[in-house]
Structures are given as structure tokens and as C-alpha cells.
CSV table of C-alpha atoms in Angstrom, one decimal:
chain,number,residue,atom,x,y,z
A,1,GLU,CA,102.6,77.0,111.8
A,2,VAL,CA,105.4,79.2,113.2
A,3,GLN,CA,104.1,81.7,115.8
A,4,LEU,CA,106.0,84.3,117.7
A,5,VAL,CA,104.1,86.3,120.3
A,6,GLU,CA,105.7,89.3,122.1
A,7,SER,CA,104.6,90.7,125.4
A,8,GLY,CA,105.8,93.0,128.2
A,9,GLY,CA,105.8,96.4,126.5
A,10,GLY,CA,104.4,99.5,128.1
A,11,LEU,CA,105.0,103.0,129.3
A,12,VAL,CA,108.1,103.5,131.5
A,13,GLN,CA,110.0,106.5,132.7
A,14,SER,CA,113.4,107.4,131.5
A,15,GLY,CA,116.0,105.3,133.5
A,16,GLY,CA,113.5,102.6,134.1
A,17,SER,CA,113.4,98.9,133.1
A,18,LEU,CA,111.2,96.5,131.2
A,19,ARG,CA,111.5,92.8,130.3
A,20,LEU,CA,110.0,91.7,127.0
A,21,SER,CA,109.1,88.1,126.3
A,22,CYS,CA,108.6,86.3,123.0
A,23,ALA,CA,106.7,83.0,123.2
A,24,ALA,CA,107.6,80.7,120.2
A,25,SER,CA,105.7,77.8,118.8
A,26,GLY,CA,105.5,75.7,115.6
A,27,PHE,CA,109.2,75.0,115.2
A,28,LEU,CA,112.1,73.5,117.1
A,29,PHE,CA,112.9,76.7,119.1
A,30,SER,CA,116.1,75.3,120.6
A,31,ALA,CA,117.7,74.8,117.2
A,32,TYR,CA,117.6,78.4,116.0
A,33,TRP,CA,119.3,81.7,116.6
A,34,MET,CA,116.8,84.4,117.6
A,35,HIS,CA,116.9,88.2,117.2
A,36,TRP,CA,115.2,91.3,118.5
A,37,VAL,CA,114.6,94.1,116.0
A,38,ARG,CA,112.9,97.4,116.8
A,39,HIS,CA,111.0,99.9,114.6
A,40,SER,CA,110.4,103.6,115.2
A,41,PRO,CA,109.2,106.3,112.8
A,42,GLY,CA,112.4,108.2,113.0
A,43,GLU,CA,114.9,105.3,112.9
A,44,GLY,CA,113.1,102.7,110.7
A,45,LEU,CA,114.1,99.1,111.4
A,46,LEU,CA,117.1,98.6,113.7
A,47,TRP,CA,118.6,95.3,114.7
A,48,VAL,CA,118.9,95.2,118.5
A,49,ALA,CA,120.3,91.8,119.6
A,50,ARG,CA,121.0,88.2,118.7
A,51,ILE,CA,121.3,85.0,120.7
A,52,THR,CA,122.6,81.6,119.5
A,53,SER,CA,120.4,78.5,119.7
A,54,ASP,CA,121.9,77.3,123.0
A,55,GLY,CA,122.2,80.8,124.5
A,56,SER,CA,125.9,80.6,124.8
A,57,SER,CA,126.7,83.7,122.7
A,58,THR,CA,125.0,87.1,122.4
A,59,MET,CA,125.5,90.2,120.3
A,60,TYR,CA,124.1,93.7,120.6
A,61,ALA,CA,123.8,96.9,118.7
A,62,ASP,CA,126.2,99.6,120.0
A,63,SER,CA,123.2,101.8,121.0
A,64,VAL,CA,121.9,99.2,123.5
A,65,LYS,CA,125.2,97.5,124.6
A,66,GLY,CA,125.6,97.4,128.4
A,67,ARG,CA,121.9,98.3,128.9
A,68,PHE,CA,120.0,95.4,127.2
A,69,THR,CA,120.3,91.7,127.8
A,70,ILE,CA,119.0,89.0,125.5
A,71,SER,CA,118.3,85.6,126.9
A,72,ARG,CA,116.3,82.5,126.2
A,73,ASP,CA,114.7,79.5,128.0
A,74,ASN,CA,114.6,76.6,125.6
A,75,ALA,CA,112.5,74.5,128.0
A,76,LYS,CA,109.8,77.2,127.9
A,77,ASN,CA,110.3,78.1,124.2
A,78,THR,CA,110.6,81.7,125.2
A,79,LEU,CA,113.0,84.5,124.2
A,80,TYR,CA,113.6,87.5,126.5
A,81,LEU,CA,114.9,91.1,126.3
A,82,GLN,CA,115.8,92.7,129.6
A,83,MET,CA,116.0,96.5,129.0
A,84,ASN,CA,117.6,98.7,131.7
A,85,SER,CA,118.5,102.4,131.8
A,86,LEU,CA,115.8,103.1,129.2
A,87,ARG,CA,116.0,106.3,127.2
A,88,ALA,CA,113.5,108.3,125.2
A,89,GLU,CA,115.3,107.1,122.0
A,90,ASP,CA,114.5,103.5,122.9
A,91,THR,CA,110.8,104.2,122.2
A,92,ALA,CA,109.8,101.7,119.5
A,93,VAL,CA,107.9,98.6,118.6
A,94,TYR,CA,110.0,95.6,119.5
A,95,TYR,CA,109.8,92.5,117.4
A,96,CYS,CA,111.3,89.1,117.9
A,97,THR,CA,112.3,87.2,114.8
A,98,LYS,CA,113.5,83.8,113.8
A,99,SER,CA,116.2,84.2,111.3
A,100,PHE,CA,114.4,87.3,109.9
A,101,GLU,CA,112.0,84.9,108.2
A,102,TYR,CA,109.3,84.9,110.8
A,103,TRP,CA,108.3,87.9,112.9
A,104,GLY,CA,106.0,88.4,115.9
A,105,GLN,CA,103.3,91.1,116.0
A,106,GLY,CA,105.5,93.4,118.1
A,107,THR,CA,105.2,95.0,121.5
A,108,LEU,CA,105.3,98.8,122.0
A,109,VAL,CA,107.8,100.3,124.4
A,110,THR,CA,107.3,104.0,125.2
A,111,VAL,CA,109.9,105.7,127.3
A,112,SER,CA,108.8,109.1,128.8
A,113,SER,CA,111.4,111.7,129.6
B,1,ASP,CA,129.4,98.7,109.9
B,2,VAL,CA,127.9,98.2,106.5
B,3,VAL,CA,125.7,101.1,105.5
B,4,MET,CA,122.7,100.3,103.3
B,5,THR,CA,121.4,103.2,101.2
B,6,GLN,CA,118.0,103.0,99.5
B,7,SER,CA,116.6,105.1,96.7
B,8,PRO,CA,114.1,106.6,96.3
B,9,LEU,CA,112.8,107.1,99.8
B,10,SER,CA,109.4,107.9,98.5
B,11,LEU,CA,107.8,106.2,95.4
B,12,PRO,CA,104.4,107.2,94.1
B,13,VAL,CA,103.2,104.6,91.6
B,14,THR,CA,100.2,104.1,89.4
B,15,LEU,CA,98.2,100.9,89.9
B,16,GLY,CA,99.2,98.3,87.3
B,17,GLN,CA,102.5,100.0,86.5
B,18,PRO,CA,106.0,98.7,87.5
B,19,ALA,CA,108.1,100.0,90.4
B,20,SER,CA,111.7,99.7,91.2
B,21,ILE,CA,113.7,100.3,94.4
B,22,SER,CA,117.5,100.5,94.6
B,23,CYS,CA,119.7,99.4,97.5
B,24,ARG,CA,123.4,100.0,97.7
B,25,SER,CA,125.8,98.6,100.3
B,26,SER,CA,129.0,100.3,101.5
B,27,GLN,CA,130.9,97.1,100.8
B,28,SER,CA,130.4,94.0,98.9
B,29,LEU,CA,127.9,91.6,100.4
B,30,VAL,CA,129.5,88.4,98.9
B,31,ASP,CA,130.2,86.1,101.8
B,32,SER,CA,133.2,83.8,102.2
B,33,ASP,CA,130.8,80.9,101.5
B,34,GLY,CA,130.0,82.4,98.1
B,35,ASP,CA,126.4,83.5,99.0
B,36,THR,CA,125.2,87.0,99.1
B,37,TYR,CA,123.0,87.7,102.1
B,38,LEU,CA,120.7,90.5,100.9
B,39,ASN,CA,117.1,90.4,102.0
B,40,TRP,CA,114.0,92.6,101.1
B,41,PHE,CA,111.2,93.2,103.5
B,42,GLN,CA,107.7,94.7,103.2
B,43,GLN,CA,106.1,96.5,106.1
B,44,ARG,CA,102.4,97.3,105.4
B,45,PRO,CA,100.8,100.0,107.6
B,46,GLY,CA,100.3,98.7,111.1
B,47,GLN,CA,101.8,95.3,110.4
B,48,SER,CA,105.0,93.5,111.2
B,49,PRO,CA,107.8,93.3,108.6
B,50,ARG,CA,107.4,90.4,106.1
B,51,ARG,CA,110.4,89.0,104.3
B,52,LEU,CA,109.8,88.9,100.5
B,53,ILE,CA,113.2,88.0,99.1
B,54,TYR,CA,116.3,86.3,100.6
B,55,LYS,CA,119.8,85.9,99.2
B,56,VAL,CA,119.2,88.6,96.5
B,57,SER,CA,116.6,86.8,94.3
B,58,ASN,CA,114.8,84.0,96.2
B,59,ARG,CA,111.1,84.7,96.8
B,60,ASP,CA,109.7,83.5,100.2
B,61,SER,CA,106.8,81.1,100.2
B,62,GLY,CA,103.5,82.9,99.4
B,63,VAL,CA,105.1,86.0,97.9
B,64,PRO,CA,103.5,86.9,94.6
B,65,ASP,CA,105.7,86.4,91.5
B,66,ARG,CA,105.3,90.1,90.6
B,67,PHE,CA,108.0,90.7,93.2
B,68,SER,CA,111.6,90.0,92.0
B,69,GLY,CA,115.0,90.8,93.3
B,70,SER,CA,118.3,91.1,91.5
B,71,GLY,CA,121.8,92.5,91.8
B,72,SER,CA,125.3,91.6,92.9
B,73,GLY,CA,128.2,92.9,95.0
B,74,THR,CA,127.0,96.3,96.2
B,75,ASP,CA,124.1,97.1,94.0
B,76,PHE,CA,120.6,95.5,94.4
B,77,THR,CA,117.1,96.1,93.1
B,78,LEU,CA,113.6,95.1,94.1
B,79,GLU,CA,111.1,95.2,91.3
B,80,ILE,CA,107.3,95.0,91.3
B,81,SER,CA,106.1,94.2,87.8
B,82,ARG,CA,102.6,95.6,88.3
B,83,VAL,CA,101.8,97.4,91.5
B,84,GLU,CA,98.6,96.4,93.3
B,85,ALA,CA,96.8,98.3,96.1
B,86,GLU,CA,98.0,95.8,98.7
B,87,ASP,CA,101.6,96.6,97.9
B,88,VAL,CA,101.4,100.0,99.7
B,89,GLY,CA,103.9,100.2,102.5
B,90,VAL,CA,107.5,100.6,103.3
B,91,TYR,CA,110.2,98.4,101.8
B,92,TYR,CA,113.5,97.7,103.4
B,93,CYS,CA,116.7,96.0,102.3
B,94,MET,CA,118.9,94.3,104.9
B,95,GLN,CA,122.3,92.8,104.8
B,96,GLY,CA,123.3,89.6,106.7
B,97,THR,CA,126.8,89.1,105.4
B,98,HIS,CA,128.9,91.4,107.7
B,99,TRP,CA,127.6,91.1,111.2
B,100,PRO,CA,127.3,92.3,113.8
B,101,PRO,CA,125.4,94.4,113.2
B,102,TRP,CA,122.8,93.2,110.8
B,103,THR,CA,121.9,96.5,109.0
B,104,PHE,CA,118.8,97.8,107.2
B,105,GLY,CA,118.3,100.5,104.6
B,106,GLN,CA,116.3,103.6,105.5
B,107,GLY,CA,113.1,102.3,103.9
B,108,THR,CA,111.2,103.3,100.7
B,109,LYS,CA,107.6,104.3,101.1
B,110,VAL,CA,105.5,103.0,98.2
B,111,GLU,CA,102.2,104.8,97.7
B,112,ILE,CA,99.5,104.9,95.0
B,113,LYS,CA,99.3,108.1,93.0
């Protein structure tokens, strides 16, 4: 059974940093692209970042480019999202997803201004 | 970026009656490989997104057959043949042909009258 479990969310001040993790199990993690997607009441669902199976290529939404970094550790079956220079508009539930087919339960990030 | 436009944004329905959601893309979603990467997701209150339909009309495993997807090019439809109480939530279309970014519609809120 595919499982994706996010962690690392919380309350942070504007300008601060957080690192999200996504622990994967039930599939060959190292063979798949992975994505981060966020959801907020005002924005709906927004794709945030993608990383290839070996971690050699990453892509970002314009709204987070230069501030967020997606990475992975295939030995630990874990996906990461390093979020720097956080803004109030980054407040959302962040999900990791395998090919948009499987999703984690999400982790809430709240940025206070 | 490809803009995905859903209508209606709110859809009150009677239990047992059909429901239909439209999704239009700002450019054709036919890929160079001949496939059309248009997905539909359901997000129930307090839950993670769940993919219902991939490549326009293919139901994911475990998705009831009352859900169906159709369309081509730039116009797509999600239909629920007979709405049940568990179908309440927000439905999103998403394109995966012209990336980055992968883009979602604004969401359609389905509620029971």
C-alpha cells in the first residue's frame, strides 16, 4: 500500500524558514517523480515544485522560485521542501504527491505577518 | 501558462440526480504523444485530494462508476450520474500536458440542496 506522510509544518513568522518532509513507503520511491502541491482557501490547489526520480532536475512555480527548494533522499525514501523567506501568502496545507495519483494527508504551514 | 477554467463554481444538487462540471483549457491539451493529460480530483471536506479520472476518461481504481469523464482538445466534462451524500466536496480539473507549471482549475463546490 502506497503511503505518503508529511511532517514539518507549523507556525512561522514572515521571513522565516521551514523544512517539510514526506516519508514514502509501499512503492519504489527512487523510480518516480515527486511533487509538492499546496491548498489554501483563497487559492485552491497550486502546484509548487517537482523533482525527477534521481533528483537531478527540479522545477518550481513562479511564486516560490528562488525561495523554495525541493530535494529527495532515495536511500531514506524521503522527499523534502525547504521553504525560505516565507510570506503570509504561503500559508496553506502542503501535500506531497506521487504522480498526482497518491497524496499524503498534508501538513499545515501558517505564516504570520 | 495554461489556464484552466471551471464552471459552475458552485453546484447545488439533489440526491439521486445527475451533476455535470465543465472544464476548459486556454490551449489544446493534446500532447505530442497523442495522449491528453487531463485529470479530475475530488477533495472532500478536511481530506486530501483524490484523483478520480486520468487522461480525460479513465477512472482510478476504487472510483465508483457513477463518475465519468469526457471531452477533447480544450473542453472537458466530469459527470456524476446520481449524486450521493458522500460526493459533497470540491472538484478540480488539472492539466499535465504543458508543464511547468501543472495547473488546476479554480474548483467546483458540490453541495446537497
